[in-house]
PDB file of C-alpha atoms in Angstrom:
ATOM      1  CA  MET A   1      -0.266   0.125   0.194  1.00  0.00           C
ATOM      2  CA  ALA A   2       1.478   3.429  -1.148  1.00  0.00           C
ATOM      3  CA  SER A   3       2.203   5.807   1.654  1.00  0.00           C
ATOM      4  CA  GLN A   4       0.025   9.033   1.980  1.00  0.00           C
ATOM      5  CA  THR A   5       2.195  12.030   2.499  1.00  0.00           C
ATOM      6  CA  LYS A   6       0.676  14.777   4.744  1.00  0.00           C
ATOM      7  CA  TYR A   7       1.388  18.336   4.171  1.00  0.00           C
ATOM      8  CA  THR A   8       1.476  20.943   6.936  1.00  0.00           C
ATOM      9  CA  VAL A   9       0.567  24.474   6.143  1.00  0.00           C
ATOM     10  CA  LEU A  10       2.133  26.976   8.148  1.00  0.00           C
ATOM     11  CA  GLU A  11       0.471  30.328   9.253  1.00  0.00           C
ATOM     12  CA  VAL A  12       2.421  33.368   8.997  1.00  0.00           C
ATOM     13  CA  ASP A  13       1.822  36.260  10.977  1.00  0.00           C
ATOM     14  CA  THR A  14       2.137  39.499   8.931  1.00  0.00           C
ATOM     15  CA  GLY A  15       0.976  42.101  11.332  1.00  0.00           C
ATOM     16  CA  ASP A  16      -2.173  42.685   9.574  1.00  0.00           C
ATOM     17  CA  GLN A  17      -5.092  42.155  11.667  1.00  0.00           C
ATOM     18  CA  SER A  18      -8.438  42.663  10.270  1.00  0.00           C
ATOM     19  CA  PRO A  19     -10.623  45.322  12.732  1.00  0.00           C
ATOM     20  CA  PRO A  20     -13.544  44.091  14.365  1.00  0.00           C
ATOM     21  CA  SER A  21     -16.838  44.665  13.118  1.00  0.00           C
ATOM     22  CA  SER A  22     -18.397  48.022  13.645  1.00  0.00           C
ATOM     23  CA  SER A  23     -21.308  46.098  15.889  1.00  0.00           C
ATOM     24  CA  ALA A  24     -18.826  45.167  18.167  1.00  0.00           C
ATOM     25  CA  THR A  25     -17.456  48.465  18.837  1.00  0.00           C
ATOM     26  CA  PRO A  26     -18.741  50.308  21.929  1.00  0.00           C
ATOM     27  CA  ARG A  27     -20.903  53.341  21.271  1.00  0.00           C
ATOM     28  CA  ARG A  28     -19.494  56.582  23.304  1.00  0.00           C
ATOM     29  CA  TRP A  29     -21.350  57.801  25.900  1.00  0.00           C
ATOM     30  CA  TRP A  30     -22.041  61.053  24.502  1.00  0.00           C
ATOM     31  CA  SER A  31     -23.827  59.455  21.218  1.00  0.00           C
ATOM     32  CA  ARG A  32     -25.925  57.218  23.167  1.00  0.00           C
ATOM     33  CA  PRO A  33     -29.631  57.863  23.429  1.00  0.00           C
ATOM     34  CA  ILE A  34     -31.062  58.345  26.692  1.00  0.00           C
ATOM     35  CA  VAL A  35     -34.022  56.428  25.464  1.00  0.00           C
ATOM     36  CA  THR A  36     -34.822  54.349  22.665  1.00  0.00           C
ATOM     37  CA  LEU A  37     -38.459  54.565  21.360  1.00  0.00           C
ATOM     38  CA  THR A  38     -39.654  51.466  19.835  1.00  0.00           C
ATOM     39  CA  ALA A  39     -40.094  50.949  16.065  1.00  0.00           C
ATOM     40  CA  SER A  40     -43.984  51.064  14.821  1.00  0.00           C
ATOM     41  CA  ASN A  41     -44.082  47.234  14.447  1.00  0.00           C
ATOM     42  CA  ASP A  42     -42.842  46.799  17.945  1.00  0.00           C
ATOM     43  CA  ARG A  43     -44.588  47.228  21.061  1.00  0.00           C
ATOM     44  CA  PRO A  44     -46.341  50.546  21.983  1.00  0.00           C
ATOM     45  CA  THR A  45     -43.915  52.961  23.558  1.00  0.00           C
ATOM     46  CA  THR A  46     -44.836  53.358  27.253  1.00  0.00           C
ATOM     47  CA  PHE A  47     -45.757  56.683  29.201  1.00  0.00           C
ATOM     48  CA  THR A  48     -42.163  56.458  31.062  1.00  0.00           C
ATOM     49  CA  GLU A  49     -40.169  55.959  27.778  1.00  0.00           C
ATOM     50  CA  SER A  50     -42.072  58.948  25.998  1.00  0.00           C
ATOM     51  CA  ILE A  51     -41.404  61.279  29.190  1.00  0.00           C
ATOM     52  CA  ALA A  52     -37.708  60.765  29.030  1.00  0.00           C
ATOM     53  CA  PHE A  53     -37.572  60.948  25.345  1.00  0.00           C
ATOM     54  CA  VAL A  54     -38.914  64.795  25.688  1.00  0.00           C
ATOM     55  CA  THR A  55     -37.490  65.520  29.091  1.00  0.00           C
ATOM     56  CA  PRO A  56     -33.591  66.981  27.571  1.00  0.00           C
ATOM     57  CA  CYS A  57     -35.795  69.138  25.120  1.00  0.00           C
ATOM     58  CA  CYS A  58     -38.193  70.752  27.939  1.00  0.00           C
ATOM     59  CA  THR A  59     -35.015  70.938  30.478  1.00  0.00           C
ATOM     60  CA  GLY A  60     -33.268  73.089  27.589  1.00  0.00           C
ATOM     61  CA  ILE A  61     -36.083  75.418  26.993  1.00  0.00           C
ATOM     62  CA  PHE A  62     -36.748  75.758  30.668  1.00  0.00           C
ATOM     63  CA  THR A  63     -33.153  76.558  31.500  1.00  0.00           C
ATOM     64  CA  VAL A  64     -33.180  79.274  28.705  1.00  0.00           C
ATOM     65  CA  VAL A  65     -36.390  80.731  30.034  1.00  0.00           C
ATOM     66  CA  ALA A  66     -35.160  80.935  33.806  1.00  0.00           C
ATOM     67  CA  PHE A  67     -31.842  82.648  32.642  1.00  0.00           C
ATOM     68  CA  PHE A  68     -33.524  85.530  30.724  1.00  0.00           C
ATOM     69  CA  TYR A  69     -36.002  85.869  33.727  1.00  0.00           C
ATOM     70  CA  ILE A  70     -33.131  86.304  35.728  1.00  0.00           C
ATOM     71  CA  LEU A  71     -31.442  88.909  34.084  1.00  0.00           C
ATOM     72  CA  LEU A  72     -34.706  90.508  33.492  1.00  0.00           C
ATOM     73  CA  LEU A  73     -35.004  90.945  37.281  1.00  0.00           C
ATOM     74  CA  ILE A  74     -31.675  91.883  37.521  1.00  0.00           C
ATOM     75  CA  ASP A  75     -32.509  94.720  35.068  1.00  0.00           C
ATOM     76  CA  GLN A  76     -35.677  96.135  37.188  1.00  0.00           C
ATOM     77  CA  SER A  77     -33.722  95.706  40.725  1.00  0.00           C
ATOM     78  CA  LEU A  78     -30.907  98.111  39.584  1.00  0.00           C
ATOM     79  CA  SER A  79     -30.755 101.133  41.794  1.00  0.00           C
ATOM     80  CA  HIS A  80     -30.171 104.378  39.904  1.00  0.00           C
ATOM     81  CA  ALA A  81     -28.140 107.225  41.059  1.00  0.00           C
ATOM     82  CA  LYS A  82     -29.379 109.115  44.475  1.00  0.00           C
ATOM     83  CA  PHE A  83     -28.849 113.050  45.042  1.00  0.00           C
ATOM     84  CA  SER A  84     -28.630 114.763  48.041  1.00  0.00           C
ATOM     85  CA  ILE A  85     -28.017 118.750  48.273  1.00  0.00           C
ATOM     86  CA  GLN A  86     -24.536 119.550  50.269  1.00  0.00           C
ATOM     87  CA  SER A  87     -24.531 123.382  49.751  1.00  0.00           C
ATOM     88  CA  ILE A  88     -26.453 126.087  48.106  1.00  0.00           C
ATOM     89  CA  ALA A  89     -25.478 129.717  47.603  1.00  0.00           C
ATOM     90  CA  VAL A  90     -27.971 132.421  46.258  1.00  0.00           C
ATOM     91  CA  SER A  91     -27.000 135.641  44.598  1.00  0.00           C
ATOM     92  CA  PRO A  92     -29.792 138.067  45.569  1.00  0.00           C
ATOM     93  CA  SER A  93     -30.916 140.358  42.601  1.00  0.00           C
ATOM     94  CA  ASP A  94     -34.281 140.623  40.324  1.00  0.00           C
ATOM     95  CA  VAL A  95     -32.815 137.289  38.387  1.00  0.00           C
ATOM     96  CA  ALA A  96     -30.950 135.275  41.378  1.00  0.00           C
ATOM     97  CA  THR A  97     -28.195 133.162  40.448  1.00  0.00           C
ATOM     98  CA  TRP A  98     -28.205 129.873  42.709  1.00  0.00           C
ATOM     99  CA  HIS A  99     -25.074 127.663  42.914  1.00  0.00           C
ATOM    100  CA  VAL A 100     -26.138 123.960  44.147  1.00  0.00           C
ATOM    101  CA  ASP A 101     -23.658 121.301  45.105  1.00  0.00           C
ATOM    102  CA  PHE A 102     -25.303 117.710  44.920  1.00  0.00           C
ATOM    103  CA  LEU A 103     -23.834 114.500  46.132  1.00  0.00           C
ATOM    104  CA  VAL A 104     -24.354 111.818  43.588  1.00  0.00           C
ATOM    105  CA  ASN A 105     -24.162 108.333  44.638  1.00  0.00           C
ATOM    106  CA  ASN A 106     -24.644 106.061  41.546  1.00  0.00           C
ATOM    107  CA  PRO A 107     -23.910 102.184  42.934  1.00  0.00           C
ATOM    108  CA  SER A 108     -24.664 100.793  39.615  1.00  0.00           C
ATOM    109  CA  THR A 109     -22.537 101.102  36.525  1.00  0.00           C
ATOM    110  CA  ARG A 110     -25.349 100.113  34.588  1.00  0.00           C
ATOM    111  CA  TYR A 111     -26.945 103.893  34.833  1.00  0.00           C
ATOM    112  CA  SER A 112     -24.661 106.511  32.854  1.00  0.00           C
ATOM    113  CA  MET A 113     -25.764 110.312  33.582  1.00  0.00           C
ATOM    114  CA  TYR A 114     -24.777 112.983  31.183  1.00  0.00           C
ATOM    115  CA  TYR A 115     -23.531 116.154  32.982  1.00  0.00           C
ATOM    116  CA  ASP A 116     -24.455 118.675  30.131  1.00  0.00           C
ATOM    117  CA  GLY A 117     -26.045 121.711  30.554  1.00  0.00           C
ATOM    118  CA  ASN A 118     -27.541 121.778  26.887  1.00  0.00           C
ATOM    119  CA  ASP A 119     -29.367 118.758  27.739  1.00  0.00           C
ATOM    120  CA  ALA A 120     -30.323 119.593  31.329  1.00  0.00           C
ATOM    121  CA  SER A 121     -33.450 121.387  32.564  1.00  0.00           C
ATOM    122  CA  VAL A 122     -34.153 123.083  35.942  1.00  0.00           C
ATOM    123  CA  ARG A 123     -37.722 124.220  37.449  1.00  0.00           C
ATOM    124  CA  LEU A 124     -37.656 126.302  40.446  1.00  0.00           C
ATOM    125  CA  GLY A 125     -41.208 126.002  42.031  1.00  0.00           C
ATOM    126  CA  PRO A 126     -43.585 126.353  38.753  1.00  0.00           C
ATOM    127  CA  LEU A 127     -41.295 128.494  36.734  1.00  0.00           C
ATOM    128  CA  ASN A 128     -38.548 127.174  34.216  1.00  0.00           C
ATOM    129  CA  ALA A 129     -34.920 128.342  35.106  1.00  0.00           C
ATOM    130  CA  ALA A 130     -32.052 128.727  32.668  1.00  0.00           C
ATOM    131  CA  VAL A 131     -29.295 126.393  33.148  1.00  0.00           C
ATOM    132  CA  LEU A 132     -25.703 128.754  33.444  1.00  0.00           C
ATOM    133  CA  ASN A 133     -23.400 125.624  34.261  1.00  0.00           C
ATOM    134  CA  ILE A 134     -22.827 122.316  35.124  1.00  0.00           C
ATOM    135  CA  SER A 135     -19.942 120.652  36.408  1.00  0.00           C
ATOM    136  CA  ARG A 136     -18.895 117.459  38.221  1.00  0.00           C
ATOM    137  CA  ARG A 137     -15.690 116.330  40.208  1.00  0.00           C
ATOM    138  CA  ARG A 138     -15.539 112.373  41.151  1.00  0.00           C
ATOM    139  CA  GLU A 139     -14.891 111.771  44.837  1.00  0.00           C
ATOM    140  CA  ALA A 140     -15.104 108.242  44.941  1.00  0.00           C
ATOM    141  CA  ARG A 141     -15.906 105.051  42.542  1.00  0.00           C
ATOM    142  CA  ASP A 142     -19.647 105.285  42.858  1.00  0.00           C
ATOM    143  CA  VAL A 143     -19.796 109.022  43.963  1.00  0.00           C
ATOM    144  CA  THR A 144     -19.779 112.446  42.279  1.00  0.00           C
ATOM    145  CA  VAL A 145     -20.183 116.000  43.117  1.00  0.00           C
ATOM    146  CA  MET A 146     -22.176 117.931  40.588  1.00  0.00           C
ATOM    147  CA  SER A 147     -22.075 121.798  41.110  1.00  0.00           C
ATOM    148  CA  LEU A 148     -25.212 123.265  39.329  1.00  0.00           C
ATOM    149  CA  ALA A 149     -25.566 127.043  38.219  1.00  0.00           C
ATOM    150  CA  PHE A 150     -28.671 128.327  37.293  1.00  0.00           C
ATOM    151  CA  ALA A 151     -30.791 131.784  37.050  1.00  0.00           C
ATOM    152  CA  ALA A 152     -34.251 132.226  38.484  1.00  0.00           C
ATOM    153  CA  GLU A 153     -36.320 135.249  38.918  1.00  0.00           C
ATOM    154  CA  GLU A 154     -36.227 136.479  42.657  1.00  0.00           C
ATOM    155  CA  GLY A 155     -39.109 136.009  44.952  1.00  0.00           C
ATOM    156  CA  SER A 156     -40.310 136.066  48.654  1.00  0.00           C
ATOM    157  CA  GLY A 157     -37.351 135.191  50.862  1.00  0.00           C
ATOM    158  CA  ASN A 158     -39.725 133.013  52.830  1.00  0.00           C
ATOM    159  CA  ASP A 159     -41.339 130.854  50.002  1.00  0.00           C
ATOM    160  CA  VAL A 160     -40.835 126.973  50.327  1.00  0.00           C
ATOM    161  CA  VAL A 161     -40.264 125.782  46.816  1.00  0.00           C
ATOM    162  CA  SER A 162     -39.044 122.684  45.130  1.00  0.00           C
ATOM    163  CA  LEU A 163     -36.392 122.260  42.492  1.00  0.00           C
ATOM    164  CA  GLY A 164     -36.271 120.150  39.793  1.00  0.00           C
ATOM    165  CA  VAL A 165     -33.469 118.708  37.724  1.00  0.00           C
ATOM    166  CA  LYS A 166     -33.737 116.702  34.867  1.00  0.00           C
ATOM    167  CA  LEU A 167     -30.555 115.084  33.423  1.00  0.00           C
ATOM    168  CA  ARG A 168     -30.016 112.971  30.308  1.00  0.00           C
ATOM    169  CA  ALA A 169     -29.264 109.382  31.027  1.00  0.00           C
ATOM    170  CA  MET A 170     -28.649 105.757  29.912  1.00  0.00           C
ATOM    171  CA  HIS A 171     -29.956 102.367  31.471  1.00  0.00           C
ATOM    172  CA  LYS A 172     -27.882  99.891  30.145  1.00  0.00           C
ATOM    173  CA  ARG A 173     -30.115  96.325  30.293  1.00  0.00           C
ATOM    174  CA  TYR A 174     -28.926  92.938  29.962  1.00  0.00           C
ATOM    175  CA  VAL A 175     -31.842  91.844  28.294  1.00  0.00           C
ATOM    176  CA  ASN A 176     -33.258  93.662  24.811  1.00  0.00           C
ATOM    177  CA  TYR A 177     -32.089  97.115  23.928  1.00  0.00           C
ATOM    178  CA  ASP A 178     -30.315  99.645  26.109  1.00  0.00           C
ATOM    179  CA  GLU A 179     -33.330 102.305  27.477  1.00  0.00           C
ATOM    180  CA  ALA A 180     -32.402 106.204  26.818  1.00  0.00           C
ATOM    181  CA  GLY A 181     -34.269 108.348  28.981  1.00  0.00           C
ATOM    182  CA  HIS A 182     -33.709 111.001  31.787  1.00  0.00           C
ATOM    183  CA  LEU A 183     -33.225 111.244  35.405  1.00  0.00           C
ATOM    184  CA  ASP A 184     -35.453 113.278  37.134  1.00  0.00           C
ATOM    185  CA  VAL A 185     -34.359 114.843  40.679  1.00  0.00           C
ATOM    186  CA  ARG A 186     -36.750 116.492  42.816  1.00  0.00           C
ATOM    187  CA  CYS A 187     -35.890 118.202  46.146  1.00  0.00           C
ATOM    188  CA  GLN A 188     -38.207 119.723  48.653  1.00  0.00           C
ATOM    189  CA  ASN A 189     -38.231 122.521  51.277  1.00  0.00           C
ATOM    190  CA  LEU A 190     -35.899 124.822  49.718  1.00  0.00           C
ATOM    191  CA  THR A 191     -36.447 128.346  50.329  1.00  0.00           C
ATOM    192  CA  ARG A 192     -35.558 131.335  48.539  1.00  0.00           C
ATOM    193  CA  SER A 193     -33.570 133.199  51.362  1.00  0.00           C
ATOM    194  CA  HIS A 194     -29.805 133.091  50.881  1.00  0.00           C
ATOM    195  CA  GLU A 195     -28.961 134.170  54.290  1.00  0.00           C
ATOM    196  CA  ASN A 196     -30.801 130.995  55.974  1.00  0.00           C
ATOM    197  CA  VAL A 197     -30.928 127.583  54.242  1.00  0.00           C
ATOM    198  CA  ASN A 198     -31.090 124.570  56.376  1.00  0.00           C
ATOM    199  CA  ILE A 199     -29.796 121.610  54.376  1.00  0.00           C
ATOM    200  CA  HIS A 200     -31.050 119.194  56.403  1.00  0.00           C
ATOM    201  CA  LYS A 201     -34.730 119.808  56.052  1.00  0.00           C
ATOM    202  CA  ILE A 202     -34.071 119.310  52.211  1.00  0.00           C
ATOM    203  CA  ILE A 203     -35.388 115.928  50.772  1.00  0.00           C
ATOM    204  CA  CYS A 204     -34.466 114.742  47.201  1.00  0.00           C
ATOM    205  CA  GLN A 205     -35.585 111.755  45.429  1.00  0.00           C
ATOM    206  CA  SER A 206     -34.719 110.798  42.231  1.00  0.00           C
ATOM    207  CA  SER A 207     -36.331 108.264  39.203  1.00  0.00           C
ATOM    208  CA  PHE A 208     -35.550 107.150  36.054  1.00  0.00           C
ATOM    209  CA  THR A 209     -37.878 107.602  33.134  1.00  0.00           C
ATOM    210  CA  PRO A 210     -37.247 105.965  29.673  1.00  0.00           C
ATOM    211  CA  LEU A 211     -37.714 107.767  26.617  1.00  0.00           C
ATOM    212  CA  GLU A 212     -40.989 106.529  24.688  1.00  0.00           C
ATOM    213  CA  ARG A 213     -40.467 104.471  21.844  1.00  0.00           C
ATOM    214  CA  PHE A 214     -42.779 104.914  18.571  1.00  0.00           C
ATOM    215  CA  TRP A 215     -41.946 101.531  17.089  1.00  0.00           C
TER     216      TRP A 215
END
């Protein structure tokens, strides 16, 4: 009987290995869905799965709305500048010249004031006064001394009058456009007498009024 020769085939390792199939590659965590809805021919989607599917979208919308609402509250809660009178000097004549020094405390940088005599207006009692000059001197980061000079008709020295000052201002807002307007300053319990002026009885209040827009 003839002998049979057996051949052995040796496998040579060339170093090249076929990559694993894509089905075996694990997906990264950021590409994995929170929940996978069933196909139309599978079982119906449960209520819990539907809620889990829409929750990320609802959470994102809620976060954006809450963020803008917080910014809106900040815009409305910012305090504008506060005014107080430090000194008053009145030069007696038919048309008296008043020199009033205000201490301006502006705690917020979101409100900007413009100390320009051309844009300012003054009322002494019921009458308008002529603005002669406005100057300022910074005392601290949020404290400014404003010097106002104006001319008004001389009245009785015992008259108690109010002083109204209007300055151009800008409110820089976080939400929507910036508001242009003016800062109204109203001081009560002033007297026309240049000899006896009680500064401590004078009460000043201020408010910001935005300009009306027609669009």
